[in-house]
Coordinates of C-alpha atoms in Angstrom, one line a residue:
Chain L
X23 CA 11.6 19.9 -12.7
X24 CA 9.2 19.2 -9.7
X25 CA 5.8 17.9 -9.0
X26 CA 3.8 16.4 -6.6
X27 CA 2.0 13.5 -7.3
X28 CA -0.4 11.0 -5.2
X29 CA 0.0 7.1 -5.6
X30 CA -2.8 5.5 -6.8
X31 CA -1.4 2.0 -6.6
X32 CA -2.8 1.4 -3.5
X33 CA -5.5 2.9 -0.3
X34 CA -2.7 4.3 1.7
X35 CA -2.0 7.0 -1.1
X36 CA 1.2 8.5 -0.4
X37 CA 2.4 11.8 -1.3
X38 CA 5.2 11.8 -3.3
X39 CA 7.8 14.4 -4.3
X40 CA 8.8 13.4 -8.0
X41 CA 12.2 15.5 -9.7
X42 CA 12.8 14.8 -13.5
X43 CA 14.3 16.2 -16.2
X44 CA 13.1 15.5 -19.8
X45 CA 14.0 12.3 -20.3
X46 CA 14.0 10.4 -16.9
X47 CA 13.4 10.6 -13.2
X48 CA 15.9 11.9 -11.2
X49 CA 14.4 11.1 -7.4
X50 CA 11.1 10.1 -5.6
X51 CA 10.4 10.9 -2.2
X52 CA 7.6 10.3 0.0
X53 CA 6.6 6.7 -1.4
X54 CA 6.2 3.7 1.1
X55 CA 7.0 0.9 -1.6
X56 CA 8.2 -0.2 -4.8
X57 CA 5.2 0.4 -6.5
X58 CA 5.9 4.5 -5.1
X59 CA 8.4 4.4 -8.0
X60 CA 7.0 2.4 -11.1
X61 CA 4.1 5.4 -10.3
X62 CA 6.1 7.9 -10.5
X63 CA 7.9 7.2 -13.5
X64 CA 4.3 6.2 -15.6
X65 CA 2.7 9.3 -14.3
X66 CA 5.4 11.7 -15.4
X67 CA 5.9 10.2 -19.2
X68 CA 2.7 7.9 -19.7
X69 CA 0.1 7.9 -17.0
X70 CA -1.7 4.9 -16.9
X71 CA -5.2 4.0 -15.9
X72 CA -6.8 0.8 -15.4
X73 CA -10.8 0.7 -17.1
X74 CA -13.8 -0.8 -15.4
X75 CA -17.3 -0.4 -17.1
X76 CA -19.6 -2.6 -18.1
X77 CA -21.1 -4.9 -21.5
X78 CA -24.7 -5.4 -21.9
X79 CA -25.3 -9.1 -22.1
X80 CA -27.9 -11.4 -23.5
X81 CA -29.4 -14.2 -22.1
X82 CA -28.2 -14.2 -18.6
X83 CA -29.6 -14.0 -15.4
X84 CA -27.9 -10.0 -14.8
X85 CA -28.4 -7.2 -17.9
X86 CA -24.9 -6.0 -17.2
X87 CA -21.6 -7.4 -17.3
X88 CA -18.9 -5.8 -15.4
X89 CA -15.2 -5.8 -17.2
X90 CA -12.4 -4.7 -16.7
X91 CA -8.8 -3.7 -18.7
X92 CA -6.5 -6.5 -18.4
X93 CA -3.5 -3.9 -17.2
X94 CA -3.4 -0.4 -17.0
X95 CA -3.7 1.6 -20.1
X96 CA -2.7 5.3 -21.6
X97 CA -4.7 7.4 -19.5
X98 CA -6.0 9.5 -22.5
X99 CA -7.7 6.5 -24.3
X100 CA -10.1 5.6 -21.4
X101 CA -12.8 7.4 -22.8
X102 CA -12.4 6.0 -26.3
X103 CA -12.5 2.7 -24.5
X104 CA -15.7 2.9 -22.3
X105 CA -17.2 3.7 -25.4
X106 CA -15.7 0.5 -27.5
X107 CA -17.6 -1.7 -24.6
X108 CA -20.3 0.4 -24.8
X109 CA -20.6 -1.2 -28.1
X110 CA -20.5 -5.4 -27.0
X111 CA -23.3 -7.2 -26.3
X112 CA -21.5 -10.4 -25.0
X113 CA -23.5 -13.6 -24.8
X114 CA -24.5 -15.8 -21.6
X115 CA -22.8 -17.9 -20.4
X116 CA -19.8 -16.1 -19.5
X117 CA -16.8 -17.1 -16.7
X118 CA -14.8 -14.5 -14.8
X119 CA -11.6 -13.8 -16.7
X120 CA -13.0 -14.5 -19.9
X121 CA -11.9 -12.1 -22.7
X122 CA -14.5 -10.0 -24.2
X123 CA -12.4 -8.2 -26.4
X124 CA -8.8 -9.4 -27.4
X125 CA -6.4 -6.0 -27.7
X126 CA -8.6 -3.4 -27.3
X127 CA -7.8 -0.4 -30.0
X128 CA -4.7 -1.5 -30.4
X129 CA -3.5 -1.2 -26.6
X130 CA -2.1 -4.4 -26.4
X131 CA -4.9 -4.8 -22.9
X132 CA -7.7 -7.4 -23.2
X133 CA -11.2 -6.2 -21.8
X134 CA -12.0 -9.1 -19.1
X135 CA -15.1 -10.2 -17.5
X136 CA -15.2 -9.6 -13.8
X137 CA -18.4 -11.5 -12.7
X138 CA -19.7 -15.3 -14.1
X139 CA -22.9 -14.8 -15.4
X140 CA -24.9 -18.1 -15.8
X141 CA -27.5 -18.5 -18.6
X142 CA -30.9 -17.8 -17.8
X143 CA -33.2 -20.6 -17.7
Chain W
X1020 CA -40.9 -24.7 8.1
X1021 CA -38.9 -25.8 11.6
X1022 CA -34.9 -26.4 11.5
X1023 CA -32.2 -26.4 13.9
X1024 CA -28.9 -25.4 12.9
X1025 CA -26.0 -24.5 14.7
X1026 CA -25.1 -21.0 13.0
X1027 CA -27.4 -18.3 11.3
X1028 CA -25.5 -15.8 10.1
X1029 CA -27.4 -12.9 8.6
X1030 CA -26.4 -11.4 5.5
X1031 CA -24.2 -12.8 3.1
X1032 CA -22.0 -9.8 1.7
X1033 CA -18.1 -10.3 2.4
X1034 CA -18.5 -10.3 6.0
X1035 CA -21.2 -12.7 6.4
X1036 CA -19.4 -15.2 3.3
X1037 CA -16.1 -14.9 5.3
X1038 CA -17.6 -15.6 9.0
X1039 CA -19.5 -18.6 7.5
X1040 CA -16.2 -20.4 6.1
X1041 CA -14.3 -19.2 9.1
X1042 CA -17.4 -20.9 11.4
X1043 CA -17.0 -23.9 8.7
X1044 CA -12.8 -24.0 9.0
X1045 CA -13.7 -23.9 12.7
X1046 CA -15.0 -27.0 12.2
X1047 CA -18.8 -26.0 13.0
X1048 CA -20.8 -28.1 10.2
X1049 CA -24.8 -26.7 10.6
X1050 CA -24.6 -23.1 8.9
X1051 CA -27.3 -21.1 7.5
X1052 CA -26.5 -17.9 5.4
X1053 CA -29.0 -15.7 5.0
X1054 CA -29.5 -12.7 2.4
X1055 CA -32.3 -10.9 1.1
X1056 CA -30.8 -10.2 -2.4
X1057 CA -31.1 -12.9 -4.9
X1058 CA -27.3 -13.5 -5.7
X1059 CA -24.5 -13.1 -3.0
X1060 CA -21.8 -10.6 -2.5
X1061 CA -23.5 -7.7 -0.9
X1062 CA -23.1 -4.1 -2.3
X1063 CA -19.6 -5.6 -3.6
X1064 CA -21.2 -7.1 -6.8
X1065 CA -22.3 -3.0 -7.7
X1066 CA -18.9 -2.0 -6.9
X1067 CA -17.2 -2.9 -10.3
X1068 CA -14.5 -0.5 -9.8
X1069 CA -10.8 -2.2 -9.1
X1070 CA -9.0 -1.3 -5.7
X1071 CA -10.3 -4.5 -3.7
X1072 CA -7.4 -7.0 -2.1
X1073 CA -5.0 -5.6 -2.2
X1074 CA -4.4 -6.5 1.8
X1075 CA -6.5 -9.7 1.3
X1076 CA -5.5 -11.8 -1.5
X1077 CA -2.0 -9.3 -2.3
X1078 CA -3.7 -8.6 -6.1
X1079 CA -5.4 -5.5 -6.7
X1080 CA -9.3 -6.9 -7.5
X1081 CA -12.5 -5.4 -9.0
X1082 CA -16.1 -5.9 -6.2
X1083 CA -17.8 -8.8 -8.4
X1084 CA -14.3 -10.5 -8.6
X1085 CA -13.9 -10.2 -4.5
X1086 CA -17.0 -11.5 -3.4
X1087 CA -17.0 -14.5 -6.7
X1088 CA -13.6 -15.4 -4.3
X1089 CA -16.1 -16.0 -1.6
X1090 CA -18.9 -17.1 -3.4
X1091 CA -16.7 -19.9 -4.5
X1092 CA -15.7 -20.8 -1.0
X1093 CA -19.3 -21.0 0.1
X1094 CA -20.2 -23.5 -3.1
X1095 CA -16.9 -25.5 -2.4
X1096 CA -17.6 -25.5 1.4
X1097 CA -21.4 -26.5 1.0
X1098 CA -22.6 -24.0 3.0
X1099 CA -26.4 -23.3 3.2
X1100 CA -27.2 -20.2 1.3
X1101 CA -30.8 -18.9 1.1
X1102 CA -31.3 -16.0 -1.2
X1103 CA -34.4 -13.6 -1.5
X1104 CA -34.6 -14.9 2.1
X1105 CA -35.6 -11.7 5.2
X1106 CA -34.5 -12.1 8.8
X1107 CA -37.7 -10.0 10.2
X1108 CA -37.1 -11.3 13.7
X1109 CA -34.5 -12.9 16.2
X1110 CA -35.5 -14.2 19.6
X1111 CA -33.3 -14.7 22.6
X1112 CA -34.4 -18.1 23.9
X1113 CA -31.7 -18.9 26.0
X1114 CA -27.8 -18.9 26.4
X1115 CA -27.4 -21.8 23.8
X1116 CA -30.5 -21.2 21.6
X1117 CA -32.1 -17.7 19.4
X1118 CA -34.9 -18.4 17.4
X1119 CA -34.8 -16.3 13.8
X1120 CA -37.7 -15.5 12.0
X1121 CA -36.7 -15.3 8.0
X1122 CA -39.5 -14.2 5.2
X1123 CA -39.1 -16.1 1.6
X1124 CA -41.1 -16.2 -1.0
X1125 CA -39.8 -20.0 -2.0
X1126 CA -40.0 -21.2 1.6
X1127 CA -42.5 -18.9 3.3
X1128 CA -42.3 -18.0 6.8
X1129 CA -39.2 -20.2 8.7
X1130 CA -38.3 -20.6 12.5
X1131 CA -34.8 -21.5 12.5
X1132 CA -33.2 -22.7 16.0
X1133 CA -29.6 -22.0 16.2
X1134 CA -27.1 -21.6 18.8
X1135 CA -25.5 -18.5 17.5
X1136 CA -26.0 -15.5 15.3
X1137 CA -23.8 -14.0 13.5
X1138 CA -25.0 -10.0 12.8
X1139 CA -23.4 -9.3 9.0
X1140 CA -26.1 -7.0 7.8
X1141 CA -24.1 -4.2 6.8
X1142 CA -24.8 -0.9 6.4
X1143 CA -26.7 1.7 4.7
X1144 CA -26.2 5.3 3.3
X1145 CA -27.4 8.3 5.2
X1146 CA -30.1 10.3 3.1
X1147 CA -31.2 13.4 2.6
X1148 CA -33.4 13.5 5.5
X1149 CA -30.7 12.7 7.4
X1150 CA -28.8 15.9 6.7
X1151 CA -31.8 18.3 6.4
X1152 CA -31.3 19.8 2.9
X1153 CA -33.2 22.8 3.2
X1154 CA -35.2 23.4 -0.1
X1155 CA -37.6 21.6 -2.2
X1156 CA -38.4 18.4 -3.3
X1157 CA -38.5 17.4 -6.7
X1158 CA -37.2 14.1 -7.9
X1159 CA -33.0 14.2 -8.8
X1160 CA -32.0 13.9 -5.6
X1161 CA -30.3 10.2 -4.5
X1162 CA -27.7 8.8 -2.8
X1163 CA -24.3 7.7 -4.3
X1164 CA -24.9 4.2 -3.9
X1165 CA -28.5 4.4 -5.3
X1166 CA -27.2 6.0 -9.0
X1167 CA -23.8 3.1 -8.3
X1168 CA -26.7 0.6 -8.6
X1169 CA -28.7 2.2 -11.4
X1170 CA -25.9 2.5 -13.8
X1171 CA -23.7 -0.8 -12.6
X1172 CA -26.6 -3.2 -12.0
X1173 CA -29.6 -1.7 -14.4
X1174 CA -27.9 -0.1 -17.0
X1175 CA -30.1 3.9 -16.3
X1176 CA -28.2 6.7 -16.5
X1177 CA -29.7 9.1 -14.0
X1178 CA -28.4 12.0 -15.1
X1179 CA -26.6 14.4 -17.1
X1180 CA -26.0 17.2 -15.2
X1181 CA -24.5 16.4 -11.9
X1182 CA -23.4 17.9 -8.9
X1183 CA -22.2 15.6 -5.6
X1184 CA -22.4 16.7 -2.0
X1185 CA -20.2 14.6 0.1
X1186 CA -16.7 13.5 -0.8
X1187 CA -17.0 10.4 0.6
X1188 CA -15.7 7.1 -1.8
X1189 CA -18.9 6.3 -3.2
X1190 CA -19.2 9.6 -4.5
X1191 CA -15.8 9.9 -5.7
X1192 CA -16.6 6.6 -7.7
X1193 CA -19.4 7.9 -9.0
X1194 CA -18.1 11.2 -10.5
X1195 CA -15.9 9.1 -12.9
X1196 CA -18.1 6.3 -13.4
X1197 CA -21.3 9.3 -14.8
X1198 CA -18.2 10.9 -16.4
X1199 CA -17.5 7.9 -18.2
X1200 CA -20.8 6.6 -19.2
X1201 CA -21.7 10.7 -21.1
X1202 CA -22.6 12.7 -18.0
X1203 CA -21.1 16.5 -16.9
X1204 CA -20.2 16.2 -13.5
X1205 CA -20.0 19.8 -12.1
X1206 CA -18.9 19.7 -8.6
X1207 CA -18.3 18.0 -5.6
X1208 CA -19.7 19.9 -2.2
X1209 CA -17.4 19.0 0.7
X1210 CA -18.5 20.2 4.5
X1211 CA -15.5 19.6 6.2
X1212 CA -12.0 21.3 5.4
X1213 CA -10.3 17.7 4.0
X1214 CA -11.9 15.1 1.7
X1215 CA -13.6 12.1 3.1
X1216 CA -12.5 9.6 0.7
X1217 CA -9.2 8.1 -0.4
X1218 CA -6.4 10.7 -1.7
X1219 CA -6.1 8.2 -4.9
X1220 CA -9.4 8.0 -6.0
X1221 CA -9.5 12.3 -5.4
X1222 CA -6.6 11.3 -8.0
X1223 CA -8.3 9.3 -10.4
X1224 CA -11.3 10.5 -9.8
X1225 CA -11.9 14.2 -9.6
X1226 CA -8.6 15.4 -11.0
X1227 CA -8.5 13.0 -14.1
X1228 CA -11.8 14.8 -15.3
X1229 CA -10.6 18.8 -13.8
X1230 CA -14.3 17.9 -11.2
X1231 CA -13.2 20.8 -8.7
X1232 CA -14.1 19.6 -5.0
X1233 CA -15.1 22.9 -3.5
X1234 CA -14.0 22.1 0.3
X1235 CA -15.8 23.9 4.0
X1236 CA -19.0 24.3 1.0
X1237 CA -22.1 22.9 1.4
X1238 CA -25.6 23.1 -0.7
X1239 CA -27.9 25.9 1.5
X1240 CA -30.9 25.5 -1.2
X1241 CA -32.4 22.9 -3.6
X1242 CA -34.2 24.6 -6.5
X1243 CA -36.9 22.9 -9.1
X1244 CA -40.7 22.0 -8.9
X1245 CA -41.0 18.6 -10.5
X1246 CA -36.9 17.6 -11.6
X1247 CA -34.1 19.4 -9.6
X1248 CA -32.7 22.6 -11.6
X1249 CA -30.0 23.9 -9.7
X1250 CA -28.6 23.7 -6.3
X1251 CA -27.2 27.1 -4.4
X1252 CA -24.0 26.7 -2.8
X1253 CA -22.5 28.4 -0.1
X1254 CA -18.8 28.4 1.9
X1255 CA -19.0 27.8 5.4
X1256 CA -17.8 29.6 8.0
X1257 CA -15.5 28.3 10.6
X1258 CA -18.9 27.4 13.0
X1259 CA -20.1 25.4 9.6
X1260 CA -22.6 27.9 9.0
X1261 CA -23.4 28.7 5.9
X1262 CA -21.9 32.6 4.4
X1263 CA -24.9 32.9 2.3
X1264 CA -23.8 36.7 0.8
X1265 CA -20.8 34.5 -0.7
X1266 CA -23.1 31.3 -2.4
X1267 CA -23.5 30.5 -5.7
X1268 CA -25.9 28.5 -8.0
X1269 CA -24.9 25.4 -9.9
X1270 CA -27.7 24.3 -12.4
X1271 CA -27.9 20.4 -12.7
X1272 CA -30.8 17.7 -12.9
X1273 CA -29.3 15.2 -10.5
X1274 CA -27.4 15.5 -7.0
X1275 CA -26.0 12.6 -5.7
X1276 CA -25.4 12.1 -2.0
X1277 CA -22.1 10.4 -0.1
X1278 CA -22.6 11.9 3.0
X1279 CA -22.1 8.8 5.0
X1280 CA -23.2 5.4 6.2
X1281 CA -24.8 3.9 9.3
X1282 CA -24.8 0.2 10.4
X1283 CA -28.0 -1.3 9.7
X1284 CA -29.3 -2.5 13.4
X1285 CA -32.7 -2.5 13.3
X1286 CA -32.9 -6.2 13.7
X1287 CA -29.8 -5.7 16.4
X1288 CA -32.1 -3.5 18.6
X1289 CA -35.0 -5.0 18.4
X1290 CA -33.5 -8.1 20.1
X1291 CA -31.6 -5.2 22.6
X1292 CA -28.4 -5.6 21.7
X1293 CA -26.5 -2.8 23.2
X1294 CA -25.3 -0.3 20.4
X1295 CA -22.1 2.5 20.7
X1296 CA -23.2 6.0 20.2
X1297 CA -20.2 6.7 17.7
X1298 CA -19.7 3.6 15.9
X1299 CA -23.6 3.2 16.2
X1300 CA -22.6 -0.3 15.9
X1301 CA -23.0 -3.2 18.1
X1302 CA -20.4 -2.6 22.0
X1303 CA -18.6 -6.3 21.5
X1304 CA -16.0 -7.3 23.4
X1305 CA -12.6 -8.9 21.9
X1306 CA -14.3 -11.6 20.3
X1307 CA -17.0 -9.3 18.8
X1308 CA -19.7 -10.8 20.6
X1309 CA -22.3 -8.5 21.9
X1310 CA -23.7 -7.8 25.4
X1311 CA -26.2 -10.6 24.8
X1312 CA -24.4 -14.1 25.3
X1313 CA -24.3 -16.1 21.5
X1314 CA -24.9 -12.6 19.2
X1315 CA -21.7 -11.6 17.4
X1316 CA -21.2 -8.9 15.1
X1317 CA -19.1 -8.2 12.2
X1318 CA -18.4 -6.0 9.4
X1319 CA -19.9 -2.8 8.3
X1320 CA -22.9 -3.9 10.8
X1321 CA -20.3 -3.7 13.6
X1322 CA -18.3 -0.5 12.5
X1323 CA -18.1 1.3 8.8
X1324 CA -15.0 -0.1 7.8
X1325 CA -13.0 1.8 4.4
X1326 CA -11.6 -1.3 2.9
X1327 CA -13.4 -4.8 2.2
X1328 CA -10.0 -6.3 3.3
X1329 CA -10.3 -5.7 7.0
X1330 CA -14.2 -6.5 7.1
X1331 CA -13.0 -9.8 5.9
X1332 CA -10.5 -10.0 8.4
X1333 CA -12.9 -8.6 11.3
X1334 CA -15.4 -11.5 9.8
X1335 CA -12.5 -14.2 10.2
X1336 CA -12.0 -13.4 13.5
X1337 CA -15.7 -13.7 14.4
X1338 CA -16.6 -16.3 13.1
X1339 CA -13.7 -18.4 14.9
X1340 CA -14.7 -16.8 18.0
X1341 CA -18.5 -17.9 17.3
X1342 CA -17.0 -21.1 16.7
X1343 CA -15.5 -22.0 19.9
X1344 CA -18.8 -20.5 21.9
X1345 CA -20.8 -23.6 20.1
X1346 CA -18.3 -25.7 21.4
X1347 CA -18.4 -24.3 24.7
X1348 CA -14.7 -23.3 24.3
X1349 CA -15.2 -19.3 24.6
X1350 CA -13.3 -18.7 27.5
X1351 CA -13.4 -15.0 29.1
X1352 CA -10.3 -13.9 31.3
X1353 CA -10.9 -10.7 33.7
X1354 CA -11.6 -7.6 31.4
X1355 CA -10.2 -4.2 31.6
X1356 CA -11.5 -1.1 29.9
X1357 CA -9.9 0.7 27.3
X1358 CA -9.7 4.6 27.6
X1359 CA -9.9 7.2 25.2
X1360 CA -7.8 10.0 25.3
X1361 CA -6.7 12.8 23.4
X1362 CA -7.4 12.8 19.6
X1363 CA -8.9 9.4 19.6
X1364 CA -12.8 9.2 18.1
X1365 CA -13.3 5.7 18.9
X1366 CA -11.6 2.4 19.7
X1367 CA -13.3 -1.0 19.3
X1368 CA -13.6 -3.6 20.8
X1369 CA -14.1 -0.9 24.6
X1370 CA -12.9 -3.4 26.7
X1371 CA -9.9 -6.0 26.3
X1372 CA -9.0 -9.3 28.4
X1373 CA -5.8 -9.4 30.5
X1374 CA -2.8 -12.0 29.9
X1375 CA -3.7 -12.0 26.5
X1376 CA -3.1 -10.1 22.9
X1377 CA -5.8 -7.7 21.0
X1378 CA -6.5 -6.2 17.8
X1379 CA -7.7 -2.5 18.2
X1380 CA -9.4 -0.6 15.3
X1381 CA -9.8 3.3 16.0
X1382 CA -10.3 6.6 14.2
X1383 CA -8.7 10.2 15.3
X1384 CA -10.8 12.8 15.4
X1385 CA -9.4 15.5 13.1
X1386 CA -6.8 15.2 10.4
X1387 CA -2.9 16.0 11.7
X1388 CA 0.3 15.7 11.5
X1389 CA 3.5 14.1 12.9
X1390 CA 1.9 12.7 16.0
X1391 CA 2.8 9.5 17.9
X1392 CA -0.2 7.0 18.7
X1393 CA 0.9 5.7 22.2
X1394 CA -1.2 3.0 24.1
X1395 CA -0.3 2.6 27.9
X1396 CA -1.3 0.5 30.9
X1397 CA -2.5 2.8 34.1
X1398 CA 0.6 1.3 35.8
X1399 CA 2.9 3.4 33.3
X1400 CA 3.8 0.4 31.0
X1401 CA 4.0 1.6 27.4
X1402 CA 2.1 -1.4 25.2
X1403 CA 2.4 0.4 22.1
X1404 CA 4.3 3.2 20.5
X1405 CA 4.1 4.8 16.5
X1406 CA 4.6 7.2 14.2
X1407 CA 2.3 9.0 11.7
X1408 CA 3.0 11.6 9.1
X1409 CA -0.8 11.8 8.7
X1410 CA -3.9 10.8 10.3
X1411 CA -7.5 11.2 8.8
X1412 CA -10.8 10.3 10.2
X1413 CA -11.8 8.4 7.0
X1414 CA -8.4 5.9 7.4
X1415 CA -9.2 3.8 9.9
X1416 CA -6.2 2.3 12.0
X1417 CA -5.6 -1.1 13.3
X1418 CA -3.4 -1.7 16.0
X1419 CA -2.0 -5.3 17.3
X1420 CA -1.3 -5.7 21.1
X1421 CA 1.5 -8.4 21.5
X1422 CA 0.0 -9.0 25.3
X1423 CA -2.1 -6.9 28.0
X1424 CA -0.5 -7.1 31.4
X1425 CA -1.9 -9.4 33.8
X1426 CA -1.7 -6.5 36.8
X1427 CA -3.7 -3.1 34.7
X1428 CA -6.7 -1.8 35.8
X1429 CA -7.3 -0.1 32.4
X1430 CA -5.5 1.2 29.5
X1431 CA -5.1 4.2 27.6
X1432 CA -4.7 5.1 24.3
X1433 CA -4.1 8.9 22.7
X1434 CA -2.1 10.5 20.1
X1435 CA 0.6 12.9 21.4
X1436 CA 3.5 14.7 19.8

C-alpha cells in the first residue's frame, strides 16, 4: 500500500511518500531526517499527538495554566484528555515541568506545566 | 523621573529578551527593558501550543516555556525590566543620545537618556477594516490572536459555531484549540490558491478534525444584526474577484480572522525612521540599524518572521551590533546594494558591506517548484547557488554569504531554473 503523509515533527514539513504492507513499512521517501522515518512509521500504525490545553488554577497571579503531554500520545485519546484537564484546578505556586497529573488515563504521558505561576500576594 | 542608561530596548517579547542579554553578553551593563504588559514574553506566553525551538535550543518547546528560557536569562543577568511600562515617545537628541518617553502607572511619566534604542515592538494582526469585509457589523467578528488570548489567557470561549478566514498559523492554531475546548469549527476561507501557514499544522490542525480549507474562497457577505449569523462565501475567480452565482452561506456566531500581520511602527515613524514598503518594517542595513544613527530594529517590528527561532537569532545579532555602536566600535565599510530579481519579494537587510560576510532573509513571490536561488556580484561572480523542491511565501529563507567581493558595485539575487 501507498500514502502520502506530511511530517509534523518539525516547520519544514516534508512530504513524504510512505509504502507498507500490513504489518510494517516497506520505504519512505521525501523525508529530510531521521525524525522523516519514526513519523512515518507512528502515523501509519499509531499516530501520535502531542496535547497542549490548559488547567484553571487557584491562587496565582494568571487564571490559566498552560500544560502540556509529556510525549506524544494515541491520537484518538486527545479529546478524552483535554477534557480530563478540563477537570484540574491545580494550586499556586506551581514551577515549569511540574506534574499535574501523573499517567494520564492510563497513557503512560504525564500532563506538565508549561509556565511558573507565582502565588498571588 | 530622570535616568541615563546606556540601552532602552522597547518591548520585551523574545526579541527584545534576546537583544537585551546579547547587549549584556556584549558587555554593555546600563539596560532598560521596556513592556507594556505586566509579565514578559510577548504574545509567546498566549501561544501554549508546542512547535517552538526546535532551531533554537534543538527541543521541540511549548510559547510560555520559550520565553520562561528568556525570562530566566533576564532575572540571572539582572537586567532592568519595567512592566505595565508605555514608550509614548522617542526623541533624536543627537548621535550618542535619544531621549524616550515611557508612561507607568508605578513610576509615572519617565525621561530616560540612552545612547541606543533597540525597536522590539513587534507586530500586530491586520483587522477587519483592513481587508474591507463587505457586510454588516454585529459583534462575532475577531482576529485569531484576539480569541488565542481569550481562551489561553482568560479562560472565554468565544464561540461555538466557527468559521476562519485566513489560513495563516494563528488561525490554523486556533481551529484545533476551539475544537478542543467544545466548539464546531466549520471552515477555513483561504484567498490565495496555497495555504498561508505551515503544511504540519494544515496536518494537525485542519485534517485531524476533517475542517475543509476551501482554497481561491473568500467571505463576499457578513450576515446578522446584533451577533453574526452566517457568512456567504464565494470562489474567486482567477482576477480574485469574487463568482458570486457560485457562493454559499455558512451559518456560525463567530469568524475569526488570520489574515495577516504588520510591524507595529508607530513609535518608529514618529521619530522618522525610514520604513520598506513590503516588509513595512524598519530599511536597516547589515547590522539592523536604521537610517537614523543609534535606532536598531529587530524582530517581528523589523520583518514578520514564521518561527520564534530566527527572531531570536535576528535579536542576537542586533543587539551585538548595538553593542559595539556604544562602544564606538560600529565600523561601516563601503556599501553595495542588493538587487532583486526575478521571483524574489523582498530581501533584508537592501544594502550589504564589501570585504565582509552577510546574512540575507527573503521571501519569493509565489509558491514553485524545482528552482535554483542564485546570488551573483554584477562582475559575474556567483556568491551563492541552491536548490529548492518548494518555495512558499509564508517560509521565509535565510541565506549566509561566506564574503562579498571587495570590487562589486551591486549584487543580485533571483530564482531561476
Amino acid at each position: 500500500m501507498k500514502k502520502e503523509l506530511i511530517c509534523i515533527n518539525c516547520p519544514q514539513g516534508c512530504n513524504l511518500e510512505v509504502e507498507f504492507d500490513k504489518e510494517k513499512i516497506l520505504s519512505v521517501e521525501g523525508n529530510n531526517c531521521k525524525m522523516g522515518l519514526t513519523y512515518a512509521e507512528e502515523e501509519v500504525f499509531h499516530p501520535v499527538r502531542m496535547v497542549t490545553t490548559t488547567a484553571a488554577v487557584m491562587n496565582g497571579f494568571i487564571k490559566l495554566l498552560p500544560v502540556k503531554t509529556s510525549c506524544p500520545i494515541d491520537k484518538s485519546l486527545t479529546p478524552n484528555i483535554v477534557k480530563e484537564i478540563s477537570k484540574i484546578k491545580a494550586e499556586a505556586p506551581i514551577r515549569l515541568g511540574d506534574i499535574i497529573i501523573k499517567n494520564v488515563l492510563n497513557t503512560g504521558a504525564d500532563i506538565l506545566a508549561t509556565r511558573t505561576v507565582k502565588k498571588n500576594v | 523621573m530622570k535616568k541615563k542608561v546606556d540601552a532602552v530596548i522597547i518591548g520585551a517579547g523574545p526579541a527584545g529578551m534576546a537583544a537585551a542579554v546579547s547587549l549584556r553578553e556584549n558587555g554593555i551593563k546600563n539596560i532598560l527593558l521596556v513592556d507594556r504588559e505586566p509579565v514578559a514574553g510577548g504574545i509567546l506566553q498566549q501561544c501554549i501550543h508546542n512547535g517552538f525551538g526546535v532551531h533554537h535550543f534543538k527541543e521541540e518547546l511549548t510559547g510560555p516555556e520559550y520565553a520562561e528560557r528568556y525570562i530566566e536569562q533576564i532575572n540571572k543577568n539582572k537586567i532592568d525590566l519595567w512592566l505595565d511600562s508605555c514608550v509614548i515617545d522617542i526623541e533624536n537628541n543627537s548621535k550618542n543620545s535619544k531621549t524616550v518617553v515611557i508612561l507607568s502607572k508605578e513610576r509615572g511619566i519617565s525621561y530616560i537618556t540612552a545612547k541606543v534604542v533597540v525597536l522590539a515592538m513587534g507586530c500586530r494582526e491586520r483587522n477587519r477594516g483592513n481587508i474591507n469585509i463587505p457586510g454588516r457589523r454585529p459583534a462575532g467578528i475577531m482576529t485569531a490572536g484576539t480569541a488565542q488570548k481569550l481562551v489561553n489567557i482568560y479562560g472565554y470561549l468565544p464561540g461555538r459555531e466557527v468559521v476562519i478566514l485566513g489560513s495563516g498559523d494563528i488561525g490554523l492554531i486556533m481551529a484545533r484549540r476551539m475544537t478542543w475546548e467544545g466548539a464546531n469549527v466549520k471552515a477555513v476561507i483561504e484567498l490565495q490558491s496555497y495555504p498561508g501557514g505551515l503544511n504540519r499544522n494544515i496536518v494537525q490542525c485542519l485534517n485531524d478534525f476533517n475542517i475543509p480549507l476551501y482554497l481561491s474562497h473568500t467571505i463576499s457577505n457578513i450576515l446578522g444584526n446584533n451577533r453574526i449569523e452566517a457568512v456567504e462565501v464565494s470562489p474567486l475567480d482567477e482576477n480574485f474577484e469574487a463568482i458570486k452565482s457560485e457562493s454559499f452561506t455558512l451559518k456560525c456566531d463567530t469568524l475569526l480572522l488570520s489574515v495577516g500581520l504588520i510591524p507595529e511602527n508607530e513609535l518608529s515613524i514618529k521619530i522618522g525612521v525610514k520604513l520598506d514598503p513590503v516588509t513595512r518594517g524598519a530599511c536597516v542595513d547589515k547590522n539592523l540599524m536604521t537610517n537614523i544613527p543609534g535606532i536598531f530594529s529587530c524582530g517581528n517590528v523589523l520583518q514578520v518572521h514564521d518561527l520564534v527561532d530566527f527572531v531570536s537569532e535576528e535579536a542576537k545579532n542586533c543587539g551585538a551590533s548595538a553593542a559595539k555602536y556604544i562602544n564606538g566600535k560600529l565600523e561601516k565599510s563601503e556599501e553595495i546594494p542588493i538587487r532583486k530579481g526575478n521571483l524574489i519579494r523582498y530581501v533584508l537587510p537592501g544594502k550589504i558591506e564589501k570585504g565582509k560576510p552577510a546574512l540575507l532573509s527573503l521571501r519569493p513571490i509565489n509558491p514553485a517548484e524545482n528552482l535554483y536561488l542564485v546570488i551573483t556580484t554584477d562582475t559575474g561572480v556567483e556568491l551563492f547557488k541552491r536548490k529548492y523542491k518548494n518555495i512558499f511565501p509564508s517560509v521565509m529563507l535565510r541565506i549566509n554569504i561566506d564574503i562579498v567581493p571587495d570590487d562589486a558595485e551591486f549584487i543580485e539575487i533571483k530564482f531561476e531554473k
